[in-house]
């Protein structure tokens, strides 16, 4: 199992984020929302990164609806995230670190559910979060978090469609900020409006 999961993943999933940094508590960006994959230790803030982790591999954790998320554009460089449901929040594609409570049933059964926790999914993925994929690997060993050279190149080429308009912060979002990764098709009766032709001016 150790060959299927990087050593920093479980500590990352068990880390508490968004506490106030003890060293830089009076500063504007003092929330501990960063994690160093090289040090594999506690969360730290923006200023700690500059002073202690300048040349290290660091990812930033964000928050939506009080749950921790990470941008696909960051995590896919170091982790095989295949099989994990992604969402678009504030124009950025993200995935959740850990399992979330199942929302109240709307009476309509979902055709896609997480193999581990049974949470309804938007698309044909196996897991709702990195944490559930980890459980699935431990149980069955039929998935992996390790990127091989070929998959890493493909992931970087895909880019996962991250938009730069999302800003630097994903705060407490609402559920209606979460969309499936595939946009809905346009209405079948939509027609393109023809432009109005213009005559060329007559020569003098």
Short mmCIF file of C-alpha atoms in Angstrom, two decimals:
data_model
loop_
_atom_site.label_atom_id
_atom_site.label_comp_id
_atom_site.label_asym_id
_atom_site.label_seq_id
_atom_site.Cartn_x
_atom_site.Cartn_y
_atom_site.Cartn_z
CA UNK A 1 0.00 0.00 0.00
CA UNK A 2 2.95 2.34 0.67
CA UNK A 3 3.78 2.30 -3.04
CA UNK A 4 0.25 3.46 -3.87
CA UNK A 5 0.09 6.41 -1.44
CA UNK A 6 2.72 9.15 -0.89
CA UNK A 7 3.93 9.46 2.74
CA UNK A 8 2.61 13.01 3.14
CA UNK A 9 -1.01 12.32 2.18
CA UNK A 10 -2.43 10.89 5.42
CA UNK A 11 -0.83 13.62 7.57
CA UNK A 12 -2.25 16.21 5.16
CA UNK A 13 -5.77 14.77 5.44
CA UNK A 14 -5.52 14.74 9.25
CA UNK A 15 -4.24 18.32 9.55
CA UNK A 16 -6.41 21.09 11.00
CA UNK A 17 -6.30 24.18 8.80
CA UNK A 18 -7.38 27.82 9.18
CA UNK A 19 -6.23 28.36 12.74
CA UNK A 20 -4.38 31.63 13.44
CA UNK A 21 -0.59 31.46 13.25
CA UNK A 22 1.04 31.87 16.66
CA UNK A 23 3.95 33.79 15.18
CA UNK A 24 2.10 36.10 12.80
CA UNK A 25 -1.27 36.38 14.52
CA UNK A 26 -1.47 40.16 14.09
CA UNK A 27 -0.79 40.07 10.35
CA UNK A 28 -3.48 40.23 7.66
CA UNK A 29 -2.79 36.78 6.15
CA UNK A 30 -2.18 34.83 9.34
CA UNK A 31 -4.50 31.87 8.67
CA UNK A 32 -2.67 28.54 8.56
CA UNK A 33 -3.84 27.30 5.18
CA UNK A 34 -0.58 26.02 3.68
CA UNK A 35 1.03 22.59 3.83
CA UNK A 36 4.59 21.62 2.93
CA UNK A 37 4.97 18.26 1.20
CA UNK A 38 8.72 18.23 1.91
CA UNK A 39 8.51 18.90 5.67
CA UNK A 40 5.26 16.91 6.12
CA UNK A 41 4.40 18.77 9.30
CA UNK A 42 1.75 21.17 10.60
CA UNK A 43 -0.15 23.80 8.61
CA UNK A 44 1.38 27.28 8.42
CA UNK A 45 0.56 30.75 7.13
CA UNK A 46 1.64 32.87 4.17
CA UNK A 47 4.47 34.52 6.11
CA UNK A 48 5.84 31.23 7.44
CA UNK A 49 6.05 30.00 3.88
CA UNK A 50 8.23 32.93 2.88
CA UNK A 51 10.59 32.46 5.80
CA UNK A 52 10.73 28.67 6.31
CA UNK A 53 9.48 26.95 3.14
CA UNK A 54 10.67 29.24 0.35
CA UNK A 55 12.06 26.53 -1.93
CA UNK A 56 9.79 23.70 -0.79
CA UNK A 57 6.82 22.04 -2.44
CA UNK A 58 3.80 23.73 -0.84
CA UNK A 59 0.08 23.49 -1.56
CA UNK A 60 -2.61 25.90 -0.39
CA UNK A 61 -5.81 24.65 1.20
CA UNK A 62 -8.99 26.62 0.65
CA UNK A 63 -12.45 26.36 2.17
CA UNK A 64 -15.94 25.97 0.77
CA UNK A 65 -19.05 25.51 2.90
CA UNK A 66 -16.77 24.99 5.93
CA UNK A 67 -14.97 22.08 4.28
CA UNK A 68 -11.35 21.98 3.14
CA UNK A 69 -10.69 21.87 -0.61
CA UNK A 70 -7.62 22.05 -2.82
CA UNK A 71 -7.38 23.31 -6.38
CA UNK A 72 -6.99 20.62 -9.00
CA UNK A 73 -4.30 22.68 -10.73
CA UNK A 74 -2.10 22.35 -7.62
CA UNK A 75 -2.77 18.81 -6.42
CA UNK A 76 -2.69 17.07 -9.81
CA UNK A 77 1.00 17.93 -10.13
CA UNK A 78 1.86 15.70 -7.16
CA UNK A 79 -1.04 13.24 -6.91
CA UNK A 80 -3.05 10.96 -9.18
CA UNK A 81 -6.58 12.22 -8.51
CA UNK A 82 -8.33 9.95 -11.01
CA UNK A 83 -11.66 8.64 -9.72
CA UNK A 84 -12.27 11.61 -7.38
CA UNK A 85 -15.24 13.91 -8.03
CA UNK A 86 -14.23 17.50 -8.81
CA UNK A 87 -16.34 20.64 -8.54
CA UNK A 88 -16.21 24.16 -9.96
CA UNK A 89 -16.34 26.78 -7.21
CA UNK A 90 -15.77 30.48 -7.89
CA UNK A 91 -14.47 29.66 -11.39
CA UNK A 92 -11.83 27.25 -10.04
CA UNK A 93 -11.97 23.46 -10.20
CA UNK A 94 -11.38 21.88 -6.80
CA UNK A 95 -11.79 18.63 -4.91
CA UNK A 96 -12.52 17.95 -1.24
CA UNK A 97 -9.89 16.59 1.12
CA UNK A 98 -12.19 14.49 3.26
CA UNK A 99 -15.65 12.93 3.41
CA UNK A 100 -18.52 15.33 4.04
CA UNK A 101 -21.89 14.65 5.68
CA UNK A 102 -24.51 13.48 3.22
CA UNK A 103 -27.09 16.25 2.59
CA UNK A 104 -30.76 15.57 3.23
CA UNK A 105 -32.30 13.48 0.51
CA UNK A 106 -34.35 15.33 -2.07
CA UNK A 107 -36.34 12.15 -2.77
CA UNK A 108 -34.54 11.52 -6.05
CA UNK A 109 -31.95 8.75 -5.98
CA UNK A 110 -28.58 9.57 -7.52
CA UNK A 111 -27.18 7.26 -10.17
CA UNK A 112 -23.63 8.00 -9.01
CA UNK A 113 -22.47 7.47 -5.42
CA UNK A 114 -19.15 7.32 -3.59
CA UNK A 115 -17.97 3.73 -3.17
CA UNK A 116 -16.89 4.39 0.41
CA UNK A 117 -19.36 6.74 2.10
CA UNK A 118 -22.32 6.52 -0.30
CA UNK A 119 -22.47 10.27 -0.89
CA UNK A 120 -24.26 11.28 -4.09
CA UNK A 121 -21.92 12.36 -6.87
CA UNK A 122 -22.55 14.60 -9.85
CA UNK A 123 -20.63 12.53 -12.38
CA UNK A 124 -19.29 9.02 -12.96
CA UNK A 125 -16.52 9.12 -10.36
CA UNK A 126 -15.70 6.49 -7.73
CA UNK A 127 -14.94 8.70 -4.73
CA UNK A 128 -16.21 11.98 -3.25
CA UNK A 129 -12.85 13.04 -1.77
CA UNK A 130 -9.18 12.22 -1.40
CA UNK A 131 -9.94 10.67 1.98
CA UNK A 132 -12.45 8.22 0.52
CA UNK A 133 -10.06 7.26 -2.26
CA UNK A 134 -7.44 6.54 0.39
CA UNK A 135 -9.87 4.21 2.19
CA UNK A 136 -10.65 2.53 -1.12
CA UNK A 137 -6.96 1.90 -1.81
CA UNK A 138 -6.47 0.38 1.64
CA UNK A 139 -9.47 -1.90 1.18
CA UNK A 140 -9.05 -3.02 -2.40
CA UNK A 141 -5.70 -1.84 -3.72
CA UNK A 142 -7.25 -1.23 -7.13
CA UNK A 143 -6.34 2.48 -7.34
CA UNK A 144 -3.27 4.61 -6.75
CA UNK A 145 -2.26 8.14 -5.82
CA UNK A 146 1.20 7.83 -7.37
CA UNK A 147 1.83 9.65 -10.62
CA UNK A 148 4.00 7.86 -13.13
CA UNK A 149 5.89 9.90 -15.71
CA UNK A 150 3.29 9.37 -18.45
CA UNK A 151 0.30 10.32 -16.30
CA UNK A 152 2.12 13.36 -14.96
CA UNK A 153 2.67 14.72 -18.47
CA UNK A 154 -0.97 14.09 -19.39
CA UNK A 155 -2.20 15.84 -16.23
CA UNK A 156 -0.07 18.90 -16.88
CA UNK A 157 -1.21 19.06 -20.49
CA UNK A 158 -4.87 18.82 -19.50
CA UNK A 159 -4.57 21.66 -17.02
CA UNK A 160 -8.03 20.75 -15.68
CA UNK A 161 -9.50 24.01 -17.00
CA UNK A 162 -8.67 26.27 -14.07
CA UNK A 163 -9.73 29.86 -14.58
CA UNK A 164 -7.60 32.70 -13.23
CA UNK A 165 -10.75 34.67 -12.40
CA UNK A 166 -11.31 32.71 -9.20
CA UNK A 167 -9.02 34.93 -7.12
CA UNK A 168 -6.66 33.77 -4.37
CA UNK A 169 -9.25 32.84 -1.78
CA UNK A 170 -12.06 30.31 -1.65
CA UNK A 171 -13.87 31.13 1.52
CA UNK A 172 -17.11 29.78 2.98
CA UNK A 173 -18.97 29.14 -0.27
CA UNK A 174 -22.60 28.16 -0.67
CA UNK A 175 -23.83 24.91 -2.12
CA UNK A 176 -25.14 26.71 -5.19
CA UNK A 177 -21.53 27.69 -5.93
CA UNK A 178 -20.77 24.03 -6.68
CA UNK A 179 -21.34 22.84 -10.19
CA UNK A 180 -20.62 19.62 -12.08
CA UNK A 181 -17.38 19.63 -14.04
CA UNK A 182 -19.19 19.29 -17.39
CA UNK A 183 -21.32 22.29 -18.42
CA UNK A 184 -24.90 21.52 -19.54
CA UNK A 185 -25.54 21.38 -23.31
CA UNK A 186 -27.22 24.40 -24.93
CA UNK A 187 -30.98 24.24 -25.64
CA UNK A 188 -31.78 22.32 -28.81
CA UNK A 189 -33.84 25.20 -30.21
CA UNK A 190 -31.07 27.75 -29.75
CA UNK A 191 -30.23 29.40 -33.04
CA UNK A 192 -27.42 31.72 -33.91
CA UNK A 193 -28.67 35.16 -34.85
CA UNK A 194 -27.47 36.27 -38.22
CA UNK A 195 -25.60 39.54 -38.44
CA UNK A 196 -27.00 42.53 -40.32
CA UNK A 197 -25.26 42.94 -43.72
CA UNK A 198 -23.68 46.29 -44.45
CA UNK A 199 -23.22 47.75 -47.91
CA UNK A 200 -19.82 49.02 -48.95
CA UNK A 201 -19.75 52.82 -49.39
CA UNK A 202 -20.07 54.03 -52.98
CA UNK A 203 -16.98 55.47 -54.52
CA UNK A 204 -16.99 59.19 -55.18
#
